[in-house]
Coordinates of C-alpha atoms in Angstrom, one line a residue:
M1 CA -17.9 3.2 38.7
T2 CA -15.9 4.3 36.0
V3 CA -12.4 3.2 34.8
A4 CA -10.3 5.6 33.2
R5 CA -6.7 6.1 31.5
T6 CA -4.9 9.4 30.3
V7 CA -3.5 9.4 26.7
E8 CA -1.4 12.3 24.9
L9 CA -1.9 13.4 21.4
E10 CA 1.2 15.6 19.8
G11 CA 1.5 17.2 16.5
H12 CA -0.1 18.9 14.1
I13 CA -3.7 17.6 15.5
I14 CA -5.7 20.8 14.7
D15 CA -5.0 21.1 11.3
S16 CA -5.4 17.3 10.5
G17 CA -8.4 17.1 12.5
T18 CA -6.9 14.1 14.6
M19 CA -8.3 15.8 17.6
G20 CA -11.4 16.7 16.8
H21 CA -11.5 13.0 15.5
C22 CA -10.4 11.5 18.6
F23 CA -13.1 13.7 20.6
G24 CA -15.6 12.0 18.6
V25 CA -14.2 8.3 18.8
V26 CA -14.6 8.5 22.5
M27 CA -18.3 10.2 22.5
D28 CA -19.4 7.8 19.7
M29 CA -18.0 4.7 21.6
G30 CA -20.1 5.8 25.0
G31 CA -17.3 7.3 26.8
E32 CA -16.5 10.7 28.0
F33 CA -13.1 12.6 28.5
E34 CA -11.5 15.6 30.4
V35 CA -8.7 17.8 28.7
E36 CA -6.0 18.0 31.4
E37 CA -3.9 19.4 29.5
F38 CA -3.6 21.5 26.0
E39 CA -0.9 23.5 24.3
V40 CA -1.8 25.3 21.1
G41 CA 1.4 25.5 18.7
R42 CA 2.0 29.3 17.8
H43 CA 3.6 29.1 14.6
K44 CA 3.6 27.6 11.3
H45 CA 5.9 24.6 12.5
A46 CA 5.1 24.2 16.0
E47 CA 3.1 21.2 17.2
T48 CA 0.0 21.0 19.3
Y49 CA -0.4 18.9 22.3
C50 CA -3.0 17.6 24.0
R51 CA -3.3 15.2 27.1
M52 CA -6.8 14.1 28.2
T53 CA -8.3 11.1 30.6
V54 CA -10.6 8.7 29.1
M55 CA -13.3 7.4 30.9
A56 CA -15.9 4.3 30.3
D57 CA -18.5 2.4 32.2
T58 CA -16.0 -1.0 31.8
E59 CA -12.5 -2.2 31.2
E60 CA -13.5 -3.9 28.1
D61 CA -15.4 -0.6 26.8
L62 CA -12.4 1.4 27.8
R63 CA -9.8 -1.1 25.8
A64 CA -12.0 -0.6 22.8
I65 CA -12.1 3.1 22.9
L66 CA -8.0 3.3 23.6
H67 CA -7.8 0.9 20.9
E68 CA -9.5 3.6 18.4
L69 CA -7.6 6.3 19.8
N70 CA -4.1 4.2 19.3
Q71 CA -5.3 3.8 15.6
Q72 CA -5.4 7.9 15.4
G73 CA -2.0 8.6 16.8
A74 CA -3.1 8.9 20.5
T75 CA -0.3 7.1 23.3
V76 CA -1.1 5.9 26.5
A77 CA 0.4 8.4 29.1
D78 CA 3.3 6.9 31.3
P79 CA 3.5 3.8 29.0
R80 CA 4.7 0.6 30.0
D81 CA 6.6 -2.4 28.1
A82 CA 4.4 -4.1 25.5
T83 CA 2.6 -7.0 26.2
L84 CA 4.6 -10.3 24.4
E85 CA 2.6 -13.6 24.3
P86 CA 3.9 -16.8 22.5
A87 CA 2.4 -17.9 19.0
P88 CA 0.5 -21.3 19.9
E89 CA 0.8 -22.9 16.9
D90 CA 2.5 -21.9 13.2
G91 CA -0.8 -19.6 11.7
V92 CA -2.2 -19.1 15.0
V93 CA -2.0 -15.9 17.2
P94 CA -2.8 -15.4 20.6
I95 CA -6.1 -14.1 21.5
D96 CA -6.3 -10.1 21.6
F97 CA -3.3 -9.9 19.4
Y98 CA -2.7 -6.3 17.7
S99 CA -4.1 -5.9 14.7
T100 CA -1.7 -3.2 12.8
T101 CA -2.5 0.0 10.5
N102 CA 0.1 0.8 8.0
H103 CA 1.0 3.9 9.6
P104 CA 5.0 4.1 11.3
T105 CA 4.4 2.2 14.7
Y106 CA 6.6 2.2 17.4
V107 CA 6.5 -0.9 20.2
R108 CA 8.4 -0.3 23.9
V109 CA 10.6 -3.2 24.4
D110 CA 12.6 -3.6 27.5
G111 CA 11.9 0.2 27.9
E112 CA 12.9 1.6 24.7
W113 CA 10.6 2.4 21.7
V114 CA 11.6 0.2 18.4
E115 CA 10.3 1.2 15.2
V116 CA 8.4 -1.5 13.3
A117 CA 10.3 -2.8 10.0
D118 CA 8.0 -2.4 6.8
P119 CA 4.5 -1.4 8.7
E120 CA 1.4 -2.8 6.6
M121 CA -1.9 -3.0 7.4
D122 CA -3.9 -6.0 9.1
C123 CA -0.8 -8.0 10.4
A124 CA 0.6 -9.2 13.7
L125 CA 3.7 -7.7 15.4
V126 CA 6.4 -10.0 16.4
V127 CA 9.1 -9.3 18.4
E128 CA 12.8 -10.7 18.2
R129 CA 15.2 -10.1 21.1
G130 CA 18.1 -10.5 19.1
D131 CA 20.0 -13.1 21.0
P132 CA 20.5 -16.3 18.7
A133 CA 21.2 -18.4 21.6
D134 CA 17.6 -17.5 22.3
P135 CA 15.3 -16.2 19.8
Q136 CA 12.3 -16.2 21.5
G137 CA 13.4 -14.1 24.4
T138 CA 12.7 -16.1 27.3
G139 CA 16.1 -15.4 28.8
D140 CA 16.8 -18.7 29.6
A141 CA 20.0 -19.2 27.0
G142 CA 21.7 -16.1 27.3
E143 CA 21.8 -12.4 28.8
G144 CA 19.8 -11.0 25.0
D145 CA 22.5 -8.6 24.7
G146 CA 21.3 -8.1 21.0
E147 CA 18.8 -5.0 19.6
P148 CA 15.2 -6.2 19.6
R149 CA 13.3 -5.9 16.5
V150 CA 10.0 -5.2 15.8
S151 CA 8.2 -6.8 12.5
T152 CA 4.8 -7.3 10.7
K153 CA 3.8 -10.9 9.8
V154 CA 0.8 -11.9 8.1
L155 CA -1.1 -14.4 10.1
N156 CA -0.1 -17.1 7.6
A157 CA 3.4 -16.5 8.4
V158 CA 3.2 -16.7 12.0
E159 CA 5.5 -19.6 13.6
E160 CA 4.9 -21.4 17.0
G161 CA 6.7 -19.5 19.7
D162 CA 7.2 -16.2 18.0
L163 CA 6.6 -13.7 20.3
V164 CA 3.4 -11.5 19.3
V165 CA 2.3 -8.0 20.9
T166 CA -1.2 -8.1 22.3
G167 CA -3.4 -5.3 23.7
E168 CA -2.6 -1.7 23.2
T169 CA -0.1 -1.1 25.8
G170 CA 3.3 0.2 25.2
I171 CA 2.2 0.8 21.6
R172 CA 2.6 4.3 19.6
V173 CA 1.4 4.9 15.9
E174 CA 2.5 7.8 14.0
P175 CA -0.2 8.7 11.0
P176 CA 0.8 11.2 8.4
E177 CA -0.4 14.4 9.1
R178 CA -1.7 16.7 6.1
P179 CA 1.2 19.6 5.6
R180 CA -0.1 23.0 7.1
D181 CA 0.2 24.9 4.2
G182 CA -0.7 22.1 1.6
G183 CA 2.0 22.2 -0.2
G184 CA 4.6 19.5 -1.2
S185 CA 4.4 16.9 -3.5
F186 CA 0.9 16.3 -4.4
G187 CA -0.2 19.4 -2.7
F188 CA -2.9 19.8 -5.7
M189 CA -5.1 17.1 -4.5
Q190 CA -4.0 16.6 -0.7
G191 CA -6.2 13.6 0.7
G192 CA -8.8 13.5 -1.8
V193 CA -10.3 12.1 -5.1
S194 CA -10.2 14.4 -8.4
S195 CA -12.9 14.0 -10.6
E196 CA -11.8 16.5 -13.3
R197 CA -9.7 15.6 -16.3
P198 CA -6.2 15.1 -16.2
S199 CA -5.2 18.9 -16.4
E200 CA -1.3 20.0 -17.5
S201 CA -0.8 20.9 -14.2
L202 CA -2.1 17.6 -12.5
I203 CA 0.6 15.5 -14.8
E204 CA 3.4 18.0 -14.2
E205 CA 2.9 17.2 -10.5
I206 CA 2.9 13.5 -10.8
A207 CA 5.8 13.6 -13.2
D208 CA 7.6 15.8 -11.2
E209 CA 7.4 13.3 -8.6
M210 CA 8.3 10.7 -11.0
R211 CA 11.7 12.5 -11.7
E212 CA 12.7 13.0 -8.2
V213 CA 12.2 9.4 -7.7
Q214 CA 14.3 8.4 -10.7
A215 CA 17.3 11.0 -9.5
E216 CA 17.7 9.9 -6.0
D217 CA 18.0 6.2 -7.5
G218 CA 14.1 5.1 -5.9
N219 CA 11.7 2.8 -7.1
V220 CA 8.4 3.5 -9.0
L221 CA 6.1 0.8 -8.9
A222 CA 3.2 0.3 -11.5
V223 CA 0.0 -1.3 -10.8
C224 CA -1.9 -2.1 -14.4
G225 CA -5.3 -3.3 -15.1
P226 CA -6.1 -4.5 -18.8
A227 CA -8.3 -1.5 -19.4
I228 CA -4.9 0.3 -20.1
V229 CA -4.3 -2.2 -23.6
H230 CA -8.3 -1.8 -24.0
A231 CA -8.5 2.4 -23.9
G232 CA -5.1 2.3 -26.1
G233 CA -2.5 3.5 -22.8
R234 CA -0.4 0.7 -23.9
D235 CA 2.1 2.5 -26.0
A236 CA 2.6 5.4 -23.8
L237 CA 3.0 3.0 -20.5
A238 CA 5.6 0.8 -22.7
D239 CA 7.4 3.9 -23.5
L240 CA 7.4 4.9 -19.7
V241 CA 9.0 1.4 -19.2
G242 CA 11.9 1.4 -22.0
A243 CA 12.7 5.1 -20.8
G244 CA 13.5 4.0 -17.2
Y245 CA 10.4 5.5 -15.3
V246 CA 8.9 2.5 -14.2
D247 CA 10.7 -0.2 -11.9
A248 CA 8.5 -2.6 -11.4
L249 CA 5.3 -3.7 -12.4
S250 CA 2.5 -5.6 -10.8
A251 CA -0.5 -6.8 -12.6
G252 CA -2.9 -10.0 -13.1
N253 CA -2.7 -12.8 -16.1
G254 CA -5.4 -10.5 -18.4
F255 CA -2.9 -7.4 -18.5
A256 CA 0.2 -9.4 -19.6
V257 CA -2.0 -11.3 -22.2
H258 CA -4.2 -8.7 -23.6
D259 CA -0.4 -6.8 -24.0
L260 CA 0.7 -9.8 -25.5
E261 CA -2.3 -10.2 -27.9
R262 CA -2.0 -6.5 -28.9
D263 CA 1.6 -7.2 -30.4
L264 CA 0.9 -10.7 -31.8
Y265 CA -2.6 -9.6 -33.3
G266 CA -3.1 -6.2 -33.1
T267 CA -6.2 -6.8 -31.2
S268 CA -7.4 -6.6 -27.2
L269 CA -10.0 -9.0 -26.8
G270 CA -10.7 -9.6 -30.0
V271 CA -11.0 -6.0 -31.1
D272 CA -8.6 -4.2 -32.8
T273 CA -7.4 -1.0 -30.6
E274 CA -7.2 1.3 -33.4
N275 CA -10.2 1.3 -35.4
L276 CA -12.4 -0.8 -32.8
E277 CA -13.3 -3.3 -35.4
H278 CA -14.0 -7.2 -34.7
P279 CA -11.3 -9.1 -37.1
R280 CA -12.8 -12.7 -38.1
E281 CA -12.4 -15.0 -35.4
G282 CA -10.8 -12.4 -33.2
H283 CA -12.6 -13.4 -29.9
K284 CA -10.0 -16.2 -30.5
H285 CA -6.9 -14.4 -30.2
H286 CA -6.7 -14.1 -26.1
I287 CA -6.4 -17.6 -26.1
Y288 CA -4.0 -18.3 -29.4
T289 CA -1.9 -16.2 -27.5
I290 CA -1.6 -17.6 -24.6
S291 CA -1.2 -21.1 -26.3
E292 CA 1.9 -19.4 -28.0
I293 CA 3.8 -18.2 -24.9
V294 CA 3.0 -21.7 -23.3
R295 CA 4.8 -23.2 -26.3
L296 CA 7.6 -21.3 -26.3
G297 CA 8.0 -21.8 -22.6
G298 CA 7.3 -17.9 -21.0
I299 CA 7.3 -14.2 -21.5
E300 CA 11.0 -13.7 -21.4
E301 CA 11.5 -16.9 -24.1
A302 CA 9.0 -15.5 -26.3
V303 CA 11.1 -11.8 -26.5
E304 CA 14.4 -13.8 -27.0
A305 CA 12.2 -15.8 -29.8
G306 CA 11.8 -12.6 -31.5
V307 CA 8.0 -13.5 -31.5
V308 CA 7.3 -10.6 -28.8
D309 CA 8.8 -7.5 -30.0
E310 CA 6.6 -4.4 -28.5
G311 CA 4.8 -3.7 -26.0
V312 CA 4.7 -3.5 -21.9
M313 CA 5.7 -6.7 -21.4
Y314 CA 8.8 -6.7 -24.0
E315 CA 10.0 -3.6 -22.4
C316 CA 10.2 -5.0 -18.9
V317 CA 11.9 -8.3 -20.2
A318 CA 14.3 -5.8 -22.5
N319 CA 15.3 -3.2 -19.7
D320 CA 15.2 -5.9 -16.6
V321 CA 12.2 -4.5 -15.2
P322 CA 10.9 -6.9 -12.4
F323 CA 7.1 -7.9 -12.8
V324 CA 4.4 -10.0 -10.6
L325 CA 1.8 -11.5 -12.6
A326 CA -0.8 -12.4 -9.8
G327 CA -3.4 -14.8 -10.8
S328 CA -7.0 -15.2 -10.3
I329 CA -10.0 -18.2 -10.4
R330 CA -11.5 -16.3 -13.7
D331 CA -7.6 -16.6 -16.0
D332 CA -7.3 -18.5 -19.1
G333 CA -4.4 -20.4 -19.3
P334 CA -2.6 -18.9 -17.8
L335 CA 0.4 -17.5 -18.8
P336 CA 3.4 -19.6 -17.5
D337 CA 4.7 -16.4 -15.5
T338 CA 1.3 -16.1 -13.6
I339 CA 1.5 -17.1 -10.2
T340 CA -1.3 -19.2 -9.2
D341 CA -0.6 -19.7 -5.6
S342 CA -2.5 -17.0 -4.0
I343 CA -0.1 -16.8 -0.9
E344 CA 2.9 -17.0 -3.3
A345 CA 1.1 -14.1 -5.1
Q346 CA 1.0 -12.4 -2.0
N347 CA 4.3 -12.5 -0.9
A348 CA 5.8 -11.5 -4.6
I349 CA 3.5 -8.2 -4.2
R350 CA 4.8 -7.8 -0.8
E351 CA 8.3 -7.3 -1.6
Q352 CA 7.8 -5.1 -4.2
A353 CA 5.2 -2.8 -2.3
H354 CA 7.8 -2.7 0.5
E355 CA 10.8 -1.1 -1.9
A356 CA 8.3 1.4 -3.7
D357 CA 8.6 4.9 -3.4
L358 CA 6.1 5.5 -5.6
V359 CA 3.2 3.9 -6.7
L360 CA 1.0 4.2 -9.6
M361 CA -2.2 2.3 -9.6
L362 CA -3.8 2.3 -13.2
S363 CA -7.2 1.3 -13.6
T364 CA -7.5 -2.1 -12.0
L365 CA -9.9 -2.5 -8.4
L366 CA -8.4 -5.9 -7.0
H367 CA -4.8 -5.5 -7.5
S368 CA -5.1 -1.7 -6.6
V369 CA -6.6 -2.9 -3.1
A370 CA -4.0 -5.5 -3.1
V371 CA -1.1 -3.9 -3.5
G372 CA -2.5 -0.9 -1.1
N373 CA -2.8 -3.4 1.7
C374 CA 0.9 -4.0 1.5
L375 CA 1.9 -0.5 1.3
P376 CA 3.1 1.7 4.4
S377 CA 0.7 4.7 4.6
T378 CA 4.3 6.7 3.9
T379 CA 4.5 5.5 0.5
K380 CA 3.3 8.0 -2.1
T381 CA 0.2 6.6 -4.2
V382 CA -2.0 7.4 -7.4
C383 CA -5.0 5.6 -7.8
V384 CA -6.5 6.6 -11.5
D385 CA -9.6 5.0 -12.5
I386 CA -12.5 5.7 -14.8
N387 CA -14.8 4.0 -12.2
P388 CA -15.3 6.3 -9.0
A389 CA -15.6 3.1 -6.7
T390 CA -12.2 2.0 -7.6
V391 CA -10.7 5.0 -6.1
T392 CA -13.1 5.3 -3.0
Q393 CA -13.1 2.1 -2.3
L394 CA -9.0 2.1 -1.9
L395 CA -9.0 4.7 0.4
D396 CA -11.9 3.6 2.2
R397 CA -9.7 -0.1 2.9
G398 CA -7.1 1.9 4.5
S399 CA -4.7 3.6 1.9
A400 CA -5.5 7.1 3.3
Q401 CA -2.2 8.8 1.5
A402 CA -3.4 7.6 -1.7
I403 CA -4.6 10.5 -4.2
G404 CA -7.4 9.8 -6.4
M405 CA -8.2 10.5 -10.2
V406 CA -11.7 9.9 -11.8
T407 CA -10.6 10.1 -15.4
D408 CA -9.7 7.7 -18.5
I409 CA -6.8 5.9 -18.6
G410 CA -6.1 6.2 -22.1
T411 CA -6.0 9.7 -22.0
F412 CA -4.2 9.7 -18.4
I413 CA -1.1 7.6 -19.6
P414 CA -0.1 9.3 -22.9
M415 CA -0.4 12.8 -21.6
L416 CA 2.2 11.3 -18.3
R417 CA 4.3 10.0 -21.2
D418 CA 4.4 13.3 -23.2
E419 CA 4.8 15.3 -20.1
L420 CA 8.0 13.0 -19.3
L421 CA 9.2 12.3 -22.6
E422 CA 8.7 15.2 -25.1

């Protein structure tokens, strides 16, 4: 005896490969499918519609298949409202809670599709029905006449009594689709990784996007690794911050320390970045730098005192560009500005990510993945690193919207600066 459900796919599902992928998911997971209706879009902007019955041996098998199809944008036909269960304790979600993707998502509540605020991967979906006298929507205190709201919550932020979405019913996911003509922003490397050198045409595409974001009063977030300083891209990045092309910066303690060390001692990790010589006791410069900033009270205080007068962190302070420095177990010091509580750092990064319209991930694996985890799939993202593993891991982790460039960061940033400023 088999069990079955009918699902629907709609959009540019042929061009993007979504339909074929969904067929493959069903077969790979031991199920079967039967296409009931299939209407192909007959002109450039027309969408394709597919309705199919999915069959499996058990309810559990079918549920697993439907979950995977849901992640690809398939919707159960004739949907019912989402199933809601209260969280039993703070930080504890119900069994079979729905784990989110970073794609635009809608939840059916009281017969209406409600868009999820701030989509983010690996979170729970929490529903608020909007009645201030009955915030959990039990119906005991009022009529619940407020508009329902659905948002993502990381598991540690879930509170006892929160109404958490469980199962797959009443959930619709809309993965971004590849443009049919391959054009639009970033069409030069749509959906993949480029290992070519940063040619002028590639830089122009990214620079044009940054200009557009700036013109629309949007937000460009730069995610920075220490290699920027080591490889000679620091001054160019500082110029971009000073010129207003970077609206927020996310990094670790190491990036800030090496940037400040370059200003105070002319070295990065004890190496002169101009002539690559090793000054006497240069290996101590980074810890001397930390000590000096701690003594002054922080980066902003060091700038105000005139001790720090150039570099990326200086430009951030001088131009009121907010920055988040997230600490790690490896940090020396750390600097007073570094957030050492990992949950607090995640929340600070999450706020930056939700405000970003364009993200530049510049030669840092851990921070690129951390920020990528918080980004909706609709946020344009460029990841640049000399190590191909950084780019591919980001894409494999779920940030499928990212454009990857495998190249030297010390070449990329100066070329981008020249394109934007000269």
